[in-house]
Coordinates of C-alpha atoms in Angstrom, one line a residue:
Chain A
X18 CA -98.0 -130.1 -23.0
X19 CA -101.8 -130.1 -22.0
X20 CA -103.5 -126.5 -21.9
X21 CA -106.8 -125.7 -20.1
X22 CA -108.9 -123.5 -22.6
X23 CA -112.9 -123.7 -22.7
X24 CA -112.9 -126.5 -19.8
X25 CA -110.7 -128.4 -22.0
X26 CA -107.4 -129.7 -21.7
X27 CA -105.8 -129.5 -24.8
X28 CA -102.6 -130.8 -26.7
X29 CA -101.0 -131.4 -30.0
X30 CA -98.5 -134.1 -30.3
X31 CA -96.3 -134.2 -33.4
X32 CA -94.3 -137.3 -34.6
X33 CA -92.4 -138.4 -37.5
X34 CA -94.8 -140.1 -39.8
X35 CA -98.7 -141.4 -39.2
X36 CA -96.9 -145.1 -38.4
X37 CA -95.4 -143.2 -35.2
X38 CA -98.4 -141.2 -34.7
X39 CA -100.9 -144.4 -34.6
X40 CA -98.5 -146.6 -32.2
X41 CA -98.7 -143.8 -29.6
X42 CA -102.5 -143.5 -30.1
X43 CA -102.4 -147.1 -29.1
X44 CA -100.7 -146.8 -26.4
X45 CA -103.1 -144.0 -25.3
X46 CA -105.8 -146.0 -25.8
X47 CA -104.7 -148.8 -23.7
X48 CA -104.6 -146.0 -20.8
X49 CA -107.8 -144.4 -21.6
X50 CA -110.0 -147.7 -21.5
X51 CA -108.0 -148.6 -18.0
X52 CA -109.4 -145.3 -16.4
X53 CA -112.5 -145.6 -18.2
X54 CA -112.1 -142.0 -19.6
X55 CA -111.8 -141.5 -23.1
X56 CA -110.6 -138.7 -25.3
X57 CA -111.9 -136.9 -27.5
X58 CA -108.7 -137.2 -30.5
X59 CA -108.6 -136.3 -34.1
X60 CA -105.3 -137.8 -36.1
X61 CA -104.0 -136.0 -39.9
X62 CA -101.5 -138.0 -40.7
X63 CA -98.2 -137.0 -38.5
X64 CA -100.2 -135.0 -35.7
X65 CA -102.6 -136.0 -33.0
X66 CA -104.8 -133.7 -31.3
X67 CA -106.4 -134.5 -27.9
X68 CA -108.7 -132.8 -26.0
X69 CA -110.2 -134.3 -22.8
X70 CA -113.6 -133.1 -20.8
X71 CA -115.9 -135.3 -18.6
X72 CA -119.1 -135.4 -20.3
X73 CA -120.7 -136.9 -17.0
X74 CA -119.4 -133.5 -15.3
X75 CA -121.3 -130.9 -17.6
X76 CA -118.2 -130.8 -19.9
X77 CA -116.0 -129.5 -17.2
X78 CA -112.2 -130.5 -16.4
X79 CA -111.9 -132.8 -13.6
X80 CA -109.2 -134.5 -11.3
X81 CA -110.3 -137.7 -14.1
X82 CA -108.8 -135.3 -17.7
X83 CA -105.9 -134.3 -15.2
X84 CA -105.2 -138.3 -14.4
X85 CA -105.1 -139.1 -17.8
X86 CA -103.4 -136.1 -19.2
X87 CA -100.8 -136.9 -16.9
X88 CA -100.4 -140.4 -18.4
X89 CA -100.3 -139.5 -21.8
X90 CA -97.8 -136.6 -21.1
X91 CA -95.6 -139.5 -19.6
X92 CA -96.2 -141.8 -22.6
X93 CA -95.1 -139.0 -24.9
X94 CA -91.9 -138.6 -23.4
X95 CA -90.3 -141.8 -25.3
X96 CA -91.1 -140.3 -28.9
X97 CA -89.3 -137.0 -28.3
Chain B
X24 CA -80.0 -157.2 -30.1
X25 CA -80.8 -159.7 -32.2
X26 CA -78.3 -162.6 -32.9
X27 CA -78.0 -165.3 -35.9
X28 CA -78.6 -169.3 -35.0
X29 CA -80.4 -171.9 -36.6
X30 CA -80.8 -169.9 -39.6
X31 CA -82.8 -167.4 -37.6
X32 CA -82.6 -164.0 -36.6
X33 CA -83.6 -163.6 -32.8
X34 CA -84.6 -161.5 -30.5
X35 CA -85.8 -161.3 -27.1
X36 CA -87.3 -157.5 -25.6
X37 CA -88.9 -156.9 -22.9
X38 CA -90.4 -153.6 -21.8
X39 CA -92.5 -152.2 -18.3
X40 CA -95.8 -154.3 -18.6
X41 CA -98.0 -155.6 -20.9
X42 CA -99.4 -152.3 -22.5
X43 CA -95.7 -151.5 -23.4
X44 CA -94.9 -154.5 -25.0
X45 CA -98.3 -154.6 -27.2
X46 CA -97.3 -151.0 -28.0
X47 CA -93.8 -151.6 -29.7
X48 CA -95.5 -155.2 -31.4
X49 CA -97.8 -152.6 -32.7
X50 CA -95.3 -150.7 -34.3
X51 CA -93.4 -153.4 -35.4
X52 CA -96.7 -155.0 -37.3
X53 CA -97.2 -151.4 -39.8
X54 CA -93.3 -151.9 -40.7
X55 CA -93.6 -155.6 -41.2
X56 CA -96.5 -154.9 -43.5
X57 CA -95.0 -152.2 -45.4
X58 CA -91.4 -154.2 -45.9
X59 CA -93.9 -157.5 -46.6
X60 CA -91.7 -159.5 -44.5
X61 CA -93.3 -160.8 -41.2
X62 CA -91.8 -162.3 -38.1
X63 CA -92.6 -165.8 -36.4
X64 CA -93.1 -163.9 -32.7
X65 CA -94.2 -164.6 -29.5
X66 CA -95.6 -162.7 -26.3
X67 CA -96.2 -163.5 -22.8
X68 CA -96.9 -160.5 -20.7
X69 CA -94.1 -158.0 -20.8
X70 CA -91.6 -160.1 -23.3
X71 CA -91.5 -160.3 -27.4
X72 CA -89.8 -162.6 -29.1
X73 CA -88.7 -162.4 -32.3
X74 CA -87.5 -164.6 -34.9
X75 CA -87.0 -164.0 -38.5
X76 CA -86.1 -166.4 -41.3
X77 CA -86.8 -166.5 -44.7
X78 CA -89.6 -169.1 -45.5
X79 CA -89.4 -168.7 -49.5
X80 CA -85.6 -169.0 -49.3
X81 CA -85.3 -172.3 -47.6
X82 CA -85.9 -170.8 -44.4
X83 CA -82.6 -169.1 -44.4
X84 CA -81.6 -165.8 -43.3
X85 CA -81.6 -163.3 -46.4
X86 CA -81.1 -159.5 -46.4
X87 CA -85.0 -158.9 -46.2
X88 CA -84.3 -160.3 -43.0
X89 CA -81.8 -158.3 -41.9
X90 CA -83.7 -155.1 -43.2
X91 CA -86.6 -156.2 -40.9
X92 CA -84.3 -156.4 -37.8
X93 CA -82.2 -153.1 -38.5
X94 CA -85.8 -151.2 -38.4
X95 CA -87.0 -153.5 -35.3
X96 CA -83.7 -152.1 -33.4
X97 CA -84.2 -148.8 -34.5
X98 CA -87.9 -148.7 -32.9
X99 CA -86.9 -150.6 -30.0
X100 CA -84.2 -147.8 -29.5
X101 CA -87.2 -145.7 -27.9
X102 CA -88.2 -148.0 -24.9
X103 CA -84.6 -148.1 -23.6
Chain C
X12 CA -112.4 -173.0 -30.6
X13 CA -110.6 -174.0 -27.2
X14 CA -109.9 -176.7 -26.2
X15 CA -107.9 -177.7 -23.0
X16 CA -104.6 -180.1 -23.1
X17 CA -101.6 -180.1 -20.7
X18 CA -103.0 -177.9 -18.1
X19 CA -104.1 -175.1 -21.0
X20 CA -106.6 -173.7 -23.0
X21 CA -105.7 -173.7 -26.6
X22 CA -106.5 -172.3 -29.8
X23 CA -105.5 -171.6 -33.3
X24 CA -107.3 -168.8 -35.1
X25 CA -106.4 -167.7 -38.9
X26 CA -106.9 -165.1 -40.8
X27 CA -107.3 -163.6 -44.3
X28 CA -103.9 -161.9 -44.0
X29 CA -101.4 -160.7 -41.3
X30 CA -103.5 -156.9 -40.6
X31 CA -106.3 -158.9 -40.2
X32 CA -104.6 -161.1 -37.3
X33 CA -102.7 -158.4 -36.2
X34 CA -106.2 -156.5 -35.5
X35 CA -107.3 -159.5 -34.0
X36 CA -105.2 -159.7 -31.8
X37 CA -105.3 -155.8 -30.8
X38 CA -108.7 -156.5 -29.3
X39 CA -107.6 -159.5 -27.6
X40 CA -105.1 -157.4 -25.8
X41 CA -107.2 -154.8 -24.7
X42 CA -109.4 -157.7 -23.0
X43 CA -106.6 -159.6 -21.5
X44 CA -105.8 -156.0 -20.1
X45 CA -109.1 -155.5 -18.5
X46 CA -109.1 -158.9 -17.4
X47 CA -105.7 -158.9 -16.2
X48 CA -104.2 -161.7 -17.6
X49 CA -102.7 -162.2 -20.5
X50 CA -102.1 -165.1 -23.3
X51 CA -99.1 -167.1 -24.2
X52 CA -99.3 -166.0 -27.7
X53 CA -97.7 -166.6 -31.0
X54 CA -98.2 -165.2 -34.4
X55 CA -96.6 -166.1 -37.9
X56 CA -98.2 -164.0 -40.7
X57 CA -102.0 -165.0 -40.6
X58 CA -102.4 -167.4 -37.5
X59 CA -102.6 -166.7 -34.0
X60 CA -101.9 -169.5 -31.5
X61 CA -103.0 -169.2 -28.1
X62 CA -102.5 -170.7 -24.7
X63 CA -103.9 -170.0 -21.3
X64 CA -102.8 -170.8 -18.0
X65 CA -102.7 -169.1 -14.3
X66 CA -99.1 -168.6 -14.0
X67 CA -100.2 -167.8 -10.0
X68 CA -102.5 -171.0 -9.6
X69 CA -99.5 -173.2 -10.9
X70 CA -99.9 -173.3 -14.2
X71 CA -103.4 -174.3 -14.2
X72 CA -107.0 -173.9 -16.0
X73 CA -108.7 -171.5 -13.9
X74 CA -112.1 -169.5 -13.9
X75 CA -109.3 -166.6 -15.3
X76 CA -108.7 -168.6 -18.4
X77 CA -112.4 -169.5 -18.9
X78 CA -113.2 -166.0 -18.9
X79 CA -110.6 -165.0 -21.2
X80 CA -111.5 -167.6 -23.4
X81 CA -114.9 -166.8 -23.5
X82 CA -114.5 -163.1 -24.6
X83 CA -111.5 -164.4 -27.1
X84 CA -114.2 -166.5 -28.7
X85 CA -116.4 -164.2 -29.2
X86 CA -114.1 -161.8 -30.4
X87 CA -113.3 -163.9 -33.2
X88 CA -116.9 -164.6 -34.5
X89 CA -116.7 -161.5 -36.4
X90 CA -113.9 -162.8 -38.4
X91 CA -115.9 -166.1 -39.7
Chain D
X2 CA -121.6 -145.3 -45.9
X3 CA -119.3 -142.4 -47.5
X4 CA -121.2 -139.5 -48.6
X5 CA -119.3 -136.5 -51.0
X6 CA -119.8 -133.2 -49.3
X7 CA -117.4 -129.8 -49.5
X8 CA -115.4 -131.9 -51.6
X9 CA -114.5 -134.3 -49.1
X10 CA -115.8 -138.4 -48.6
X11 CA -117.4 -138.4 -44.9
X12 CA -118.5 -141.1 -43.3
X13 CA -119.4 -141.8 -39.1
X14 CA -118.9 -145.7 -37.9
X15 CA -120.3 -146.2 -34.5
X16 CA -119.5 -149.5 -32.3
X17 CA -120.4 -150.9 -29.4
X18 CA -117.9 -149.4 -27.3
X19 CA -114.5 -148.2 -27.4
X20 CA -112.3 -150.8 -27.4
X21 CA -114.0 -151.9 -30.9
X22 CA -113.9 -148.8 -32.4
X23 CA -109.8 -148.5 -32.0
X24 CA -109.9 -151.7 -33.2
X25 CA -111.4 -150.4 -36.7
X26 CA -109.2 -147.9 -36.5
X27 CA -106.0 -150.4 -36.0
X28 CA -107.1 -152.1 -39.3
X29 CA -108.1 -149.0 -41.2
X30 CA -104.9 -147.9 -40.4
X31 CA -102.8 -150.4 -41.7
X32 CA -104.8 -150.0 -45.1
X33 CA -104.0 -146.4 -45.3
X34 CA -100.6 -147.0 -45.2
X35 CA -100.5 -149.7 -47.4
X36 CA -102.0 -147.3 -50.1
X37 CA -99.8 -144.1 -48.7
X38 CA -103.0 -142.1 -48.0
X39 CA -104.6 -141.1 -45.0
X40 CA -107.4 -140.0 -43.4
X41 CA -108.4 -137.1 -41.5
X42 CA -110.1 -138.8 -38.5
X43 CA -111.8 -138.2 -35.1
X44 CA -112.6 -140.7 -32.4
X45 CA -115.1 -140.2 -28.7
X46 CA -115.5 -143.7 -27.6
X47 CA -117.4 -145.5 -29.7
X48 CA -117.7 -143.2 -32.7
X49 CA -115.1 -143.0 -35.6
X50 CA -116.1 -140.1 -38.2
X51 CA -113.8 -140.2 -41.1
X52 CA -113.2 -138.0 -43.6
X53 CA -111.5 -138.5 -47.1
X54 CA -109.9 -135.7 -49.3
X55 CA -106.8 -135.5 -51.2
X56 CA -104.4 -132.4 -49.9
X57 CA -101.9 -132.7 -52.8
X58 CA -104.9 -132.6 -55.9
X59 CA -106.1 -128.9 -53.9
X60 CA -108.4 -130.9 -50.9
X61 CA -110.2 -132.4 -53.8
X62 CA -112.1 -136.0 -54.0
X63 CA -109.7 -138.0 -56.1
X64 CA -109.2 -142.1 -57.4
X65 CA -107.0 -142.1 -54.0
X66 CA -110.0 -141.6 -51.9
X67 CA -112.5 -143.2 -53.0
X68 CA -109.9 -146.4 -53.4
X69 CA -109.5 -145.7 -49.6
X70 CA -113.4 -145.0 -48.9
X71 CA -114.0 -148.5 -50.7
X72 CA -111.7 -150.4 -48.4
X73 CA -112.9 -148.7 -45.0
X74 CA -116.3 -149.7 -46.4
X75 CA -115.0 -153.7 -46.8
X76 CA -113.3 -153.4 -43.2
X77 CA -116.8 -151.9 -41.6
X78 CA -118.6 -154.9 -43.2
X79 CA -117.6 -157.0 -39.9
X80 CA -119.0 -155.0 -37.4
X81 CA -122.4 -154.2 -38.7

């Protein structure tokens, strides 16, 4: 789901209306404030975008984007 | 799931952990809004309880009722 | 706002309307979650009860539930 | 708070930390369902920037969005 481009790891989750789309961003967020590592996340209605970097790393992918993007990967998995 | 007593729909779920359980109350909250039909629920930890009754019909179970806990199934559907 | 009977910390909060205790109570949970430990809680369309106990100290008032109720309190300032 | 630029209603809510600025987003969300419009949004911890345009009127500014801007405005009241 997550791809590395520009030392980002990227991903698009869809889902079936912005109700769906908030309830996993919650869920996300929860996660992201237990690792202390946040995204950085757009919503438009239906689709969420996600991109994770560690600022305190000079905006480089680290093992703390992989943790997480492993997490919400697994938290997906109920909503397809 | 849920069952009819006491002129009450009810409903106990319970999910992984906490996170989980705020996650699908979150859910539950945009639908109760939208349907304009809220639930008298309770949460300890991993565990929701749910009851719904009809406070402007004599506290009795009506089919707004039954609409609410048809769509509470369906999202609980995904945390099986 | 708390006060303690029974062996727990209690409250009542109310709201303008059910999003606005249902937001509420999202940043409650994300504290109980950083805190690890979470309320006995109850919500009917714009109040929020609460209780706190240590389910691990035999259902007792602990530093835990001070804590909590601290951060709960000021939580809810913003609502006043 | 909401400015009109490129035919869009901007506007960039900042928080003390995460946690509060999901919580704004929680509410605000609930509002833009209510009124069946939403936003295009992005979050990085404790920054919200929001931006208001209506895709069926040709990504123009319409009644919809500045109904929506007005609420998000109310909401942000509590956190300033």
């Amino acid at each position: 789901m997550f791809i590395e481009e520009n030392n980002r790891l990227k991903a698009t989750c869809t889902f079936d209306n912005f109700v769906t789309a908030f309830t996993f961003m919650t869920e996300v967020a929860f996660w992201a404030e237990k690792q202390n590592h946040h995204p950085n996340w757009s919503n438009v209605y239906n689709t969420v975008e996600i991109e994770l970097t560690s600022h305190d790393a000079g905006n480089t992918v680290t093992d703390r984007d992989h943790k997480l993007a492993k997490k919400i990967e697994q938290l997906y998995q109920k909503y397809l």
